[in-house]
Short mmCIF file of C-alpha atoms and ligand atoms in Angstrom, two decimals:
data_model
loop_
_atom_site.label_atom_id
_atom_site.label_comp_id
_atom_site.label_asym_id
_atom_site.label_seq_id
_atom_site.Cartn_x
_atom_site.Cartn_y
_atom_site.Cartn_z
CA MET I 1 -2.78 -12.68 28.00
CA ALA I 2 -6.19 -10.39 28.70
CA THR I 3 -8.12 -14.64 28.85
CA THR I 4 -11.52 -13.40 27.60
CA PHE I 5 -13.66 -15.93 25.75
CA PRO I 6 -14.23 -19.36 27.81
CA GLY I 7 -11.24 -21.91 27.15
CA ALA I 8 -9.37 -19.13 25.49
CA GLU I 9 -5.98 -20.61 27.17
CA ASP I 10 -6.40 -23.44 24.86
CA PHE I 11 -7.31 -21.95 21.54
CA VAL I 12 -5.20 -22.29 18.99
CA VAL I 13 -3.31 -19.55 16.88
CA GLY I 14 -2.51 -21.25 13.49
CA LEU I 15 -0.63 -19.12 10.81
CA ILE I 16 -0.33 -21.05 7.31
CA GLY I 17 3.03 -18.30 5.06
CA MET I 18 5.72 -17.59 7.31
CA GLY I 19 6.27 -14.31 5.24
CA ASP I 20 7.02 -10.30 5.92
CA MET I 21 3.54 -10.35 7.59
CA GLY I 22 3.11 -14.15 8.73
CA LYS I 23 6.20 -14.07 11.59
CA MET I 24 4.52 -9.64 12.12
CA TYR I 25 1.41 -11.82 13.40
CA ALA I 26 3.25 -14.82 15.12
CA ARG I 27 5.58 -12.10 16.91
CA ARG I 28 3.54 -9.81 18.52
CA LEU I 29 -0.09 -12.35 18.80
CA GLY I 30 2.73 -14.96 21.00
CA ALA I 31 3.93 -12.00 22.03
CA ALA I 32 0.60 -11.06 23.60
CA GLY I 33 0.72 -14.88 25.08
CA TRP I 34 -1.67 -16.54 22.28
CA ARG I 35 -1.05 -20.40 21.74
CA ILE I 36 0.92 -19.63 17.86
CA MET I 37 1.51 -23.10 15.70
CA ALA I 38 2.40 -22.02 11.89
CA CYS I 39 4.53 -23.03 9.03
CA ASP I 40 5.34 -22.69 5.98
CA ARG I 41 6.39 -24.05 2.98
CA GLU I 42 8.05 -28.02 4.17
CA GLU I 43 11.68 -27.10 3.03
CA LYS I 44 11.73 -23.92 5.59
CA TYR I 45 11.16 -25.74 8.70
CA GLU I 46 14.04 -26.09 9.65
CA GLU I 47 15.26 -22.84 8.86
CA LEU I 48 12.04 -21.30 11.24
CA VAL I 49 12.81 -23.76 13.42
CA GLN I 50 15.70 -21.70 14.76
CA GLU I 51 14.12 -18.56 13.87
CA PHE I 52 11.69 -18.71 16.63
CA ALA I 53 13.77 -21.24 18.73
CA ASN I 54 13.62 -18.71 21.75
CA TYR I 55 9.36 -17.21 21.02
CA LYS I 56 7.72 -18.77 24.21
CA ASN I 57 4.20 -19.42 22.53
CA ILE I 58 5.07 -20.06 18.79
CA GLN I 59 5.61 -23.92 17.45
CA ILE I 60 6.42 -23.92 14.37
CA LEU I 61 4.90 -27.25 12.52
CA ARG I 62 5.99 -28.87 10.32
CA ASN I 63 2.90 -28.46 6.98
CA GLY I 64 -0.56 -26.94 6.44
CA HIS I 65 -2.38 -30.22 7.43
CA LEU I 66 -0.26 -30.39 10.78
CA VAL I 67 -1.48 -26.32 11.46
CA SER I 68 -4.79 -27.01 9.89
CA ARG I 69 -5.53 -30.18 12.17
CA ALA I 70 -3.80 -28.31 15.29
CA SER I 71 -5.53 -25.13 15.10
CA ASN I 72 -8.89 -23.61 16.98
CA TYR I 73 -8.23 -19.70 13.94
CA ILE I 74 -6.38 -20.08 11.43
CA ILE I 75 -4.78 -17.06 9.02
CA TYR I 76 -3.93 -17.25 5.60
CA SER I 77 -1.11 -15.40 5.12
CA VAL I 78 0.71 -16.46 2.01
CA GLU I 79 0.51 -14.93 -2.42
CA ALA I 80 -2.84 -13.61 -3.33
CA ALA I 81 -2.54 -15.49 -6.03
CA ALA I 82 -1.68 -18.61 -4.19
CA ILE I 83 -4.96 -18.60 -1.59
CA GLY I 84 -7.13 -20.95 -3.92
CA ARG I 85 -4.05 -23.61 -4.46
CA VAL I 86 -3.38 -23.36 -0.73
CA VAL I 87 -6.26 -23.43 1.02
CA ALA I 88 -7.33 -26.32 -1.62
CA GLN I 89 -4.75 -28.28 -0.14
CA TYR I 90 -5.35 -28.38 3.86
CA ALA I 91 -8.13 -30.28 5.78
CA THR I 92 -9.58 -27.88 8.73
CA ARG I 93 -9.87 -29.33 11.88
CA LEU I 94 -13.97 -29.46 12.46
CA GLY I 95 -15.16 -26.42 13.76
CA ALA I 96 -12.36 -23.96 13.31
CA ILE I 97 -12.73 -20.90 12.71
CA VAL I 98 -10.67 -19.13 9.39
CA GLY I 99 -9.55 -16.30 7.37
CA GLY I 100 -6.52 -14.45 5.56
CA GLN I 101 -4.83 -11.55 4.98
CA THR I 102 -3.88 -11.14 1.54
CA SER I 103 -4.67 -7.63 0.10
CA CYS I 104 -7.32 -8.50 -2.39
CA LYS I 105 -10.30 -10.62 -0.48
CA ASP I 106 -12.07 -11.70 -3.51
CA PRO I 107 -10.29 -14.72 -4.96
CA GLU I 108 -10.06 -15.66 -0.80
CA ILE I 109 -13.40 -15.18 -0.04
CA LYS I 110 -14.34 -17.43 -3.45
CA ALA I 111 -10.98 -19.52 -2.18
CA PHE I 112 -12.69 -19.74 1.13
CA GLU I 113 -16.06 -20.79 -0.44
CA GLU I 114 -15.06 -23.75 -2.59
CA HIS I 115 -13.22 -24.89 -0.21
CA LEU I 116 -14.23 -25.06 2.85
CA PRO I 117 -16.68 -27.27 5.11
CA SER I 118 -20.23 -25.98 6.12
CA ASP I 119 -18.76 -25.78 9.99
CA VAL I 120 -15.62 -23.45 10.11
CA ASP I 121 -16.14 -20.62 10.00
CA ILE I 122 -15.56 -17.53 8.13
CA VAL I 123 -13.55 -13.78 9.07
CA SER I 124 -11.32 -12.76 7.33
CA CYS I 125 -8.42 -9.67 7.57
CA HIS I 126 -6.53 -7.01 6.18
CA SER I 127 -3.75 -4.62 8.25
CA LEU I 128 -3.61 -1.82 6.23
CA HIS I 129 -0.04 -1.73 6.75
CA GLY I 130 3.30 -3.35 5.34
CA PRO I 131 5.24 -6.21 8.06
CA ASN I 132 7.70 -3.11 9.41
CA VAL I 133 4.58 -0.35 9.97
CA ASP I 134 3.87 0.16 13.46
CA PRO I 135 0.27 -1.47 13.25
CA ARG I 136 -0.99 0.65 16.42
CA GLY I 137 -3.46 2.50 15.56
CA GLN I 138 -3.33 1.88 12.00
CA PRO I 139 -6.08 0.62 10.72
CA LEU I 140 -7.44 -3.74 10.71
CA VAL I 141 -10.44 -3.99 8.49
CA LEU I 142 -12.23 -7.32 9.48
CA ILE I 143 -15.15 -8.88 7.17
CA LYS I 144 -17.96 -10.52 9.42
CA HIS I 145 -17.89 -13.01 5.91
CA ARG I 146 -19.60 -16.23 7.68
CA ALA I 147 -19.60 -16.91 11.30
CA SER I 148 -21.59 -16.22 14.30
CA ASP I 149 -21.61 -14.02 16.40
CA GLU I 150 -19.12 -15.47 18.62
CA SER I 151 -16.37 -17.01 16.39
CA PHE I 152 -15.83 -13.16 15.74
CA GLN I 153 -15.91 -11.82 19.08
CA LYS I 154 -12.74 -14.82 19.58
CA VAL I 155 -11.36 -13.65 16.14
CA GLU I 156 -11.51 -9.71 17.73
CA THR I 157 -9.82 -10.29 20.84
CA VAL I 158 -6.92 -12.60 19.80
CA LEU I 159 -5.91 -9.39 17.43
CA ARG I 160 -6.61 -6.85 19.35
CA CYS I 161 -3.14 -7.26 20.99
CA LEU I 162 -2.29 -5.50 17.52
CA GLY I 163 -3.65 -1.78 19.37
CA SER I 164 -5.19 -1.33 15.37
CA LYS I 165 -8.02 0.50 14.45
CA HIS I 166 -11.21 -2.52 13.69
CA VAL I 167 -12.44 -1.83 10.23
CA TYR I 168 -15.49 -3.82 9.25
CA LEU I 169 -16.19 -4.27 5.72
CA THR I 170 -17.33 -7.09 3.54
CA ALA I 171 -15.50 -8.62 1.54
CA LYS I 172 -16.18 -6.13 -1.67
CA GLU I 173 -16.43 -3.03 0.33
CA HIS I 174 -13.19 -3.89 0.68
CA ASP I 175 -11.62 -4.72 -2.60
CA ARG I 176 -14.05 -1.70 -3.50
CA ILE I 177 -11.77 0.08 -1.19
CA THR I 178 -8.73 -0.40 -1.63
CA ALA I 179 -8.99 0.23 -5.69
CA ASP I 180 -9.48 3.44 -5.32
CA THR I 181 -6.13 4.08 -2.41
CA GLN I 182 -4.31 1.24 -2.78
CA ALA I 183 -3.73 0.17 -5.99
CA VAL I 184 -4.04 2.99 -8.23
CA THR I 185 -1.17 4.74 -5.38
CA HIS I 186 0.71 2.04 -6.71
CA ALA I 187 0.23 2.76 -9.46
CA ALA I 188 2.04 6.40 -10.13
CA PHE I 189 4.33 5.33 -8.14
CA LEU I 190 5.01 1.68 -9.65
CA SER I 191 5.26 3.95 -13.46
CA MET I 192 7.49 6.75 -11.82
CA GLY I 193 10.27 4.11 -10.93
CA LYS I 194 9.61 2.93 -14.57
CA ALA I 195 10.25 6.26 -15.88
CA TRP I 196 13.76 7.09 -13.40
CA HIS I 197 15.18 2.86 -14.20
CA ALA I 198 14.02 4.13 -18.42
CA THR I 199 16.08 7.35 -18.48
CA LYS I 200 18.69 5.66 -16.35
CA GLN I 201 18.55 8.41 -13.26
CA PHE I 202 18.56 8.26 -9.99
CA PRO I 203 16.71 10.31 -9.67
CA TRP I 204 17.80 11.98 -5.68
CA GLU I 205 21.70 11.60 -7.10
CA GLY I 206 20.79 15.19 -9.88
CA SER I 207 19.69 19.00 -8.86
CA ARG I 208 15.98 17.47 -10.76
CA TYR I 209 14.56 16.50 -7.71
CA VAL I 210 14.58 18.20 -5.12
CA GLY I 211 12.19 19.17 -1.04
CA GLY I 212 9.08 17.21 0.88
CA ILE I 213 7.46 15.90 -2.87
CA GLU I 214 10.33 15.09 -4.57
CA ASN I 215 10.51 13.78 -1.61
CA VAL I 216 7.88 11.54 -0.96
CA LYS I 217 7.63 10.42 -4.52
CA ILE I 218 12.32 8.91 -4.51
CA ASN I 219 11.18 7.38 -0.83
CA LEU I 220 8.04 5.89 -1.77
CA MET I 221 9.09 4.66 -4.96
CA LEU I 222 11.89 3.26 -3.58
CA ARG I 223 9.78 1.59 -0.39
CA ILE I 224 7.44 -0.72 -2.84
CA TYR I 225 10.27 -1.68 -5.70
CA ALA I 226 11.80 -3.35 -2.47
CA GLN I 227 9.27 -5.08 -1.53
CA LYS I 228 7.85 -8.33 -3.74
CA TRP I 229 6.76 -7.89 -6.45
CA HIS I 230 3.59 -10.59 -5.82
CA VAL I 231 1.29 -8.63 -3.68
CA TYR I 232 1.23 -5.79 -6.03
CA ALA I 233 0.62 -7.54 -8.40
CA GLY I 234 -2.19 -8.79 -6.29
CA LEU I 235 -4.22 -6.27 -5.75
CA ALA I 236 -3.90 -5.14 -8.41
CA ILE I 237 -3.97 -8.01 -10.85
CA LEU I 238 -6.96 -9.38 -9.66
CA ASN I 239 -9.27 -6.92 -7.62
CA PRO I 240 -11.11 -6.71 -9.72
CA GLU I 241 -12.66 -3.40 -8.60
CA ALA I 242 -8.84 -1.82 -8.82
CA HIS I 243 -8.29 -2.57 -12.53
CA LYS I 244 -11.21 -0.43 -13.58
CA GLN I 245 -8.96 2.78 -11.50
CA ILE I 246 -5.68 2.21 -13.11
CA ASN I 247 -6.91 2.49 -17.08
CA GLN I 248 -8.26 5.72 -15.68
CA PHE I 249 -4.93 6.54 -14.55
CA ALA I 250 -3.46 5.47 -17.45
CA LYS I 251 -5.98 7.96 -19.63
CA SER I 252 -6.00 10.72 -17.45
CA ALA I 253 -1.96 10.80 -17.30
CA THR I 254 -1.97 10.84 -20.92
CA GLU I 255 -4.72 12.81 -21.15
CA LEU I 256 -3.28 15.74 -19.33
CA PHE I 257 0.35 14.94 -21.29
CA SER I 258 -1.83 15.58 -24.05
CA LEU I 259 -2.75 18.20 -23.48
CA MET I 260 0.74 19.84 -22.06
CA LEU I 261 2.08 18.71 -25.45
CA GLU I 262 -0.18 20.68 -27.11
CA GLY I 263 0.12 23.14 -25.57
CA ARG I 264 -3.49 23.88 -24.75
CA ARG I 265 -3.52 25.89 -21.79
CA GLU I 266 -6.95 26.76 -21.03
CA GLU I 267 -8.10 23.39 -21.74
CA LEU I 268 -6.01 21.55 -18.97
CA ARG I 269 -6.01 24.51 -16.90
CA GLN I 270 -9.91 23.42 -17.04
CA ARG I 271 -10.23 20.74 -16.20
CA VAL I 272 -7.83 20.46 -14.04
CA TYR I 273 -9.65 22.97 -11.69
CA ALA I 274 -12.64 21.33 -12.99
CA ALA I 275 -10.96 18.00 -10.90
CA ARG I 276 -10.28 20.42 -7.96
CA ASP I 277 -13.98 20.91 -7.68
CA ARG I 278 -15.19 17.82 -8.44
CA VAL I 279 -12.78 16.15 -5.22
CA PHE I 280 -11.73 18.37 -3.23
CA GLY I 281 -15.20 20.68 -2.81
CA PRO I 282 -15.44 24.12 -5.70
CA GLU I 283 -13.55 27.47 -4.31
CA GLY I 284 -14.60 28.67 -2.01
CA LYS I 285 -15.65 25.58 -0.43
CA PRO I 286 -13.40 23.59 -0.50
CA THR I 287 -13.91 19.65 1.79
CA TRP I 288 -10.59 19.48 3.08
CA GLU I 289 -9.70 20.21 7.20
CA ASP I 290 -8.49 23.95 8.23
CA ARG I 291 -5.24 21.74 9.43
CA PRO I 292 -3.05 20.53 5.95
CA LEU I 293 -3.51 16.51 6.50
CA LEU I 294 0.84 16.44 5.32
CA PRO I 295 2.53 19.64 7.26
CA VAL I 296 4.66 19.78 3.96
CA GLU I 297 7.66 21.93 4.97
CA LEU I 298 8.48 18.53 7.62
CA LEU I 299 9.00 15.94 4.03
CA ASP I 300 11.70 18.14 3.34
CA ARG I 301 14.75 16.65 5.14
CA PHE I 302 14.36 13.21 4.31
CA SER I 303 16.47 13.33 0.82
CA LEU I 304 17.44 10.86 -0.18
CA LYS I 305 20.95 12.47 -1.71
CA PRO I 306 23.99 12.59 0.36
CA PRO I 307 24.91 16.19 2.41
CA SER I 308 27.42 18.18 0.08
CA SER I 309 30.90 18.12 0.53
CA ALA I 310 31.20 21.34 0.70
CA PRO I 311 29.16 22.91 2.87
CA THR I 312 29.24 26.17 2.35
CA GLN I 313 27.42 25.70 -0.74
CA PRO I 314 23.73 27.03 -1.20
CA ALA I 315 21.71 24.13 -1.25
CA PRO I 316 20.01 23.07 -4.72
CA LYS I 317 16.42 24.90 -4.38
CA THR I 318 13.54 23.46 -6.05
CA LEU I 319 13.30 22.59 -9.80
CA PRO I 320 9.38 23.32 -11.20
CA ASN I 321 8.05 20.60 -11.70
CA ASN I 322 4.44 20.18 -13.67
CA HIS I 323 4.18 17.97 -11.23
CA LEU I 324 2.12 15.21 -14.09
CA SER I 325 1.62 12.35 -11.34
CA LEU I 326 -0.64 14.61 -9.18
CA LEU I 327 -2.17 15.67 -11.92
CA ALA I 328 -2.79 11.93 -12.78
CA MET I 329 -4.30 11.18 -9.26
CA VAL I 330 -6.53 13.89 -9.36
CA ASP I 331 -7.98 13.62 -12.38
CA CYS I 332 -8.18 10.29 -12.21
CA TRP I 333 -11.00 11.02 -8.71
CA SER I 334 -12.75 13.13 -10.22
CA ALA I 335 -13.49 10.87 -13.54
CA LEU I 336 -14.60 8.22 -11.63
CA GLY I 337 -16.23 10.22 -8.89
CA ILE I 338 -13.79 9.87 -6.27
CA VAL I 339 -13.76 11.30 -2.44
CA PRO I 340 -10.85 10.02 -1.52
CA TYR I 341 -11.11 12.03 2.41
CA ASP I 342 -13.93 9.33 2.28
CA HIS I 343 -11.36 6.11 2.84
CA MET I 344 -9.67 7.54 5.58
CA ILE I 345 -11.03 5.36 7.96
CA CYS I 346 -9.66 1.96 5.84
CA SER I 347 -5.97 4.35 4.27
CA THR I 348 -1.91 3.35 4.54
CA PRO I 349 0.40 5.01 5.30
CA LEU I 350 1.52 5.64 2.12
CA PHE I 351 -2.08 6.95 0.54
CA ARG I 352 -2.39 9.03 3.71
CA LEU I 353 1.02 9.99 2.10
CA TRP I 354 0.31 10.25 -1.05
CA LEU I 355 -3.38 12.17 -0.14
CA GLY I 356 -1.09 14.54 1.45
CA VAL I 357 1.59 15.74 -1.51
CA THR I 358 -1.39 16.00 -3.75
CA GLU I 359 -3.61 18.38 -1.20
CA HIS I 360 -1.05 20.15 -0.40
CA LEU I 361 -0.27 20.98 -4.25
CA PHE I 362 -3.90 22.04 -4.86
CA ARG I 363 -5.54 23.98 -1.73
CA THR I 364 -1.63 26.41 -3.08
CA PRO I 365 -2.67 28.06 -5.77
CA ALA I 366 0.45 29.94 -6.57
CA LEU I 367 1.92 25.65 -7.27
CA LEU I 368 -0.67 24.83 -8.83
CA ASP I 369 -0.71 27.51 -11.59
CA GLU I 370 2.57 26.82 -11.90
CA CYS I 371 2.92 23.03 -12.99
CA LEU I 372 -0.27 24.13 -15.03
CA ARG I 373 2.72 27.37 -16.32
CA VAL I 374 5.87 24.73 -16.29
CA GLY I 375 3.90 21.75 -18.31
CA VAL I 376 2.63 24.31 -21.40
CA GLU I 377 6.38 26.19 -21.33
CA ASP I 378 8.92 24.55 -19.78
CA ALA I 379 10.30 21.50 -21.10
CA THR I 380 13.12 20.25 -18.65
CA PHE I 381 10.73 17.05 -17.28
CA ARG I 382 9.35 16.62 -20.94
CA ARG I 383 11.01 12.96 -21.42
CA ASP I 384 10.33 11.27 -17.81
CA ASP I 385 7.04 12.29 -18.64
CA LEU I 386 6.58 10.87 -21.53
CA HIS I 387 8.09 8.06 -19.95
CA PHE I 388 6.25 8.54 -17.03
CA THR I 389 2.75 8.36 -19.20
CA ILE I 390 4.53 5.61 -21.51
CA ALA I 391 4.66 3.22 -18.20
CA ALA I 392 1.01 3.93 -16.89
CA CYS I 393 -0.42 2.79 -19.86
CA GLY I 394 2.22 0.05 -19.54
CA TRP I 395 0.98 -1.13 -16.47
CA ALA I 396 -2.60 -0.17 -17.31
CA GLU I 397 -2.30 -3.22 -19.89
CA CYS I 398 -0.83 -5.47 -18.29
CA VAL I 399 -3.17 -5.26 -15.42
CA GLU I 400 -6.75 -5.63 -17.83
CA LEU I 401 -4.88 -8.60 -19.23
CA GLY I 402 -4.46 -10.40 -16.00
CA GLN I 403 -0.67 -10.57 -17.46
CA PHE I 404 1.47 -12.39 -13.46
CA ASP I 405 4.42 -13.37 -15.74
CA THR I 406 4.97 -9.71 -17.54
CA TRP I 407 3.91 -8.13 -14.89
CA ARG I 408 7.20 -9.48 -12.78
CA GLU I 409 9.25 -8.72 -15.28
CA ARG I 410 8.54 -5.07 -15.94
CA PHE I 411 8.02 -5.62 -11.67
CA CYS I 412 11.87 -7.00 -11.60
CA VAL I 413 13.73 -5.62 -14.11
CA THR I 414 13.46 -2.01 -12.19
CA GLN I 415 13.76 -3.02 -8.44
CA LYS I 416 16.85 -4.34 -9.82
CA PHE I 417 18.35 -1.96 -11.06
CA PHE I 418 17.28 0.54 -8.09
CA GLU I 419 18.21 -2.50 -6.09
CA PRO I 420 22.17 -1.08 -4.19
CA ARG I 421 19.99 2.15 -2.66
CA PHE I 422 17.98 0.07 -0.98
CA LYS I 423 19.40 -0.08 2.21
CA ASP I 424 19.58 4.06 2.41
CA ALA I 425 15.42 4.21 1.73
CA MET I 426 14.19 1.84 3.48
CA ALA I 427 16.45 4.00 6.71
CA VAL I 428 15.26 7.11 5.34
CA GLY I 429 11.32 6.43 4.03
CA GLN I 430 11.26 4.52 7.41
CA ALA I 431 12.11 8.13 9.02
CA MET I 432 9.93 10.12 6.55
CA ILE I 433 6.71 7.75 7.75
CA GLN I 434 7.50 7.47 11.00
CA ALA I 435 7.42 11.58 11.48
CA VAL I 436 4.70 11.28 9.79
CA LEU I 437 2.32 9.15 11.92
CA GLU I 438 3.67 11.73 15.46
CA SER I 439 2.42 14.68 13.87
CA ASP I 440 -1.21 12.73 13.41
CA LYS I 441 -0.58 11.08 16.17
CA ARG I 442 0.08 14.93 17.63
CA GLU I 443 -2.94 16.90 15.84
CA GLU I 444 -5.35 14.12 17.05
CA GLN I 445 -3.68 14.51 21.02
CA ALA I 446 -4.89 18.58 20.05
CA GLY I 447 -8.25 17.63 18.93
CA TRP I 448 -7.38 18.64 14.64
CA ARG I 449 -8.18 15.86 13.33
N1 NDP C 1 3.89 -7.76 2.65
C1 NDP C 1 2.42 -6.60 3.03
O1 NDP C 1 3.31 -5.37 3.08
C2 NDP C 1 1.77 -6.67 3.46
C3 NDP C 1 1.15 -7.67 2.82
N2 NDP C 1 -0.35 -8.40 3.09
C4 NDP C 1 -0.02 -10.11 2.56
O2 NDP C 1 -0.28 -10.74 2.55
C5 NDP C 1 0.12 -11.76 2.22
C6 NDP C 1 1.47 -12.89 2.44
O3 NDP C 1 2.44 -10.87 2.24
P1 NDP C 1 3.52 -11.66 2.71
O4 NDP C 1 4.19 -11.87 3.94
O5 NDP C 1 3.88 -10.04 2.54
O6 NDP C 1 4.94 -12.24 0.93
P2 NDP C 1 5.50 -13.28 1.32
O7 NDP C 1 5.68 -13.23 0.39
O8 NDP C 1 6.70 -12.97 2.39
O9 NDP C 1 4.92 -14.15 2.46
C7 NDP C 1 4.13 -15.46 1.68
C8 NDP C 1 4.64 -16.74 2.92
O10 NDP C 1 4.21 -17.63 2.20
C9 NDP C 1 4.38 -18.97 1.85
N3 NDP C 1 4.00 -20.31 1.94
C10 NDP C 1 2.65 -20.77 0.46
N4 NDP C 1 2.41 -21.14 -0.84
C11 NDP C 1 2.40 -21.81 0.79
C12 NDP C 1 1.63 -22.92 1.62
N5 NDP C 1 1.80 -24.48 0.83
N6 NDP C 1 1.46 -23.70 2.89
C13 NDP C 1 2.85 -23.11 3.67
N7 NDP C 1 3.16 -21.43 2.89
C14 NDP C 1 3.07 -21.28 2.02
C15 NDP C 1 6.25 -19.06 0.75
O11 NDP C 1 6.38 -19.47 0.07
P3 NDP C 1 6.57 -18.65 -0.85
O12 NDP C 1 7.48 -17.82 -0.65
O13 NDP C 1 7.99 -20.15 -0.90
O14 NDP C 1 6.94 -19.49 -1.92
C16 NDP C 1 5.81 -17.37 1.30
O15 NDP C 1 6.78 -17.00 2.27
C17 NDP C 1 0.09 -11.41 0.93
O16 NDP C 1 -1.70 -11.81 0.71
C18 NDP C 1 0.21 -10.36 1.10
O17 NDP C 1 -0.96 -9.82 -0.25
C19 NDP C 1 -1.33 -7.54 3.45
C20 NDP C 1 -1.09 -6.19 4.52
C21 NDP C 1 0.62 -6.11 3.95
O1 ENO C 2 0.91 1.74 2.36
C1 ENO C 2 0.99 0.90 0.38
O2 ENO C 2 0.04 0.58 0.12
C2 ENO C 2 1.78 -1.03 1.01
O3 ENO C 2 2.53 -0.49 -0.01
C3 ENO C 2 2.27 -1.63 1.86
C4 ENO C 2 1.00 -2.29 1.94
C5 ENO C 2 0.49 -3.57 0.71
C6 ENO C 2 0.14 -4.29 0.58
C7 ENO C 2 -0.85 -4.56 1.53
O4 ENO C 2 -2.14 -5.41 2.08
C8 ENO C 2 -0.91 -3.06 2.73
C9 ENO C 2 0.10 -2.42 3.12
#
């Protein structure tokens, strides 16, 4: 271990909550040589002891009382909605540093301020990626909320072994940015899943959803529904900054879809092109880089469709689609004055993929014009679009009203529908994200980014 502060050999990192993220942190920090003491709920003690029996630096304790008392730096890695209750339960060691890894900082910081004594320093963090993504090179937000420089440096020293890019924000800035990036992106994929569920289709099975953009929609939708509901509910409902975005996304989808249904071609065109100019810069002076964010052709091969049993058959062609979800995304950013590139330092792989396909559509005028034509003239995707719009409004209302139970039921019923395909989807989605990350890395090395 790089012992870069005095006494680091005796420094204990405590982890309360050994779910997907807690385990990932424990394994990586432990492997780097830090002493870890960790717990989950008491009933999971035996199981965790067995699971971590061969990890030299990781000791499983029965509960958060024991972890809190023994640790110099405690990371809460529990459900965002539970953080207040959990922090209130445990007495923290004198002079310790405390932080959380929840996706939304408003309730986390409120819980710390309310329940921690004043001798405890508060430094929170947020890894902007899921537990199965390699943290190296991904953004890691660090929030020095109430801490000495020395405590903050200790936290940085500990977390440096993740190899992530450190991004320094306040809790409010964090919530604002993740509302613009994560919460509203998830709203789009959650709505797609509901629409496909409502129309009882596995979109990769037919010949309607073919090609790179559709692969991104399908794989990321499945990736989200394969996760735990509370992660997405928490970052939408508990982030006070997110409600406006999710609401606007639903409004944008509804208004654009209405213009399509009513055949108001020119108004639709003007609105979409005005949004393009606001988000991506005016015609002739776009703000995007010379090189596209995403090599979209790379995405063609990440289809969940089983290979054809008749290899001589031509591959199915991409059907023209109005890409309502992408048009609504840009309309939403435009209405709220959001420039998504401003948030790249703080973006998740999923957001970069979503922005990448959006950029591809908007920097290809022939494709964008085709979306507008299809939107007005072609009814092939109308039923799916109707359900997409209804779903976007349903999610928005649920978030606005803070309906955790309804949110969970909406999510879980659709999760069940797609469940049989999660195993395949996770493998293909993982390979797709990996390919994009590698292509990002190559571009960085070549000095293009
Ligand atoms: N998954 C992701 O992609 C990411 C998640 N995050 C955030 O990290 C946090 C953890 O997420 P994740 O690991 O995915 O979720 P998990 O549900 O996998 O893990 C949370 C764990 O905390 C446990 N827990 C609840 N109460 C206590 C308690 N009193 N003492 C000890 N353990 C407790 C939970 O038990 P039980 O299930 O029984 O309640 C659960 O095992 C969340 O706030 C999430 O928003 C951040 C970045 C990425
Ligand atoms: O990339 C995404 O948006 C994900 O879905 C994974 C994820 C979920 C929650 C987080 O707090 C951070 C990353």
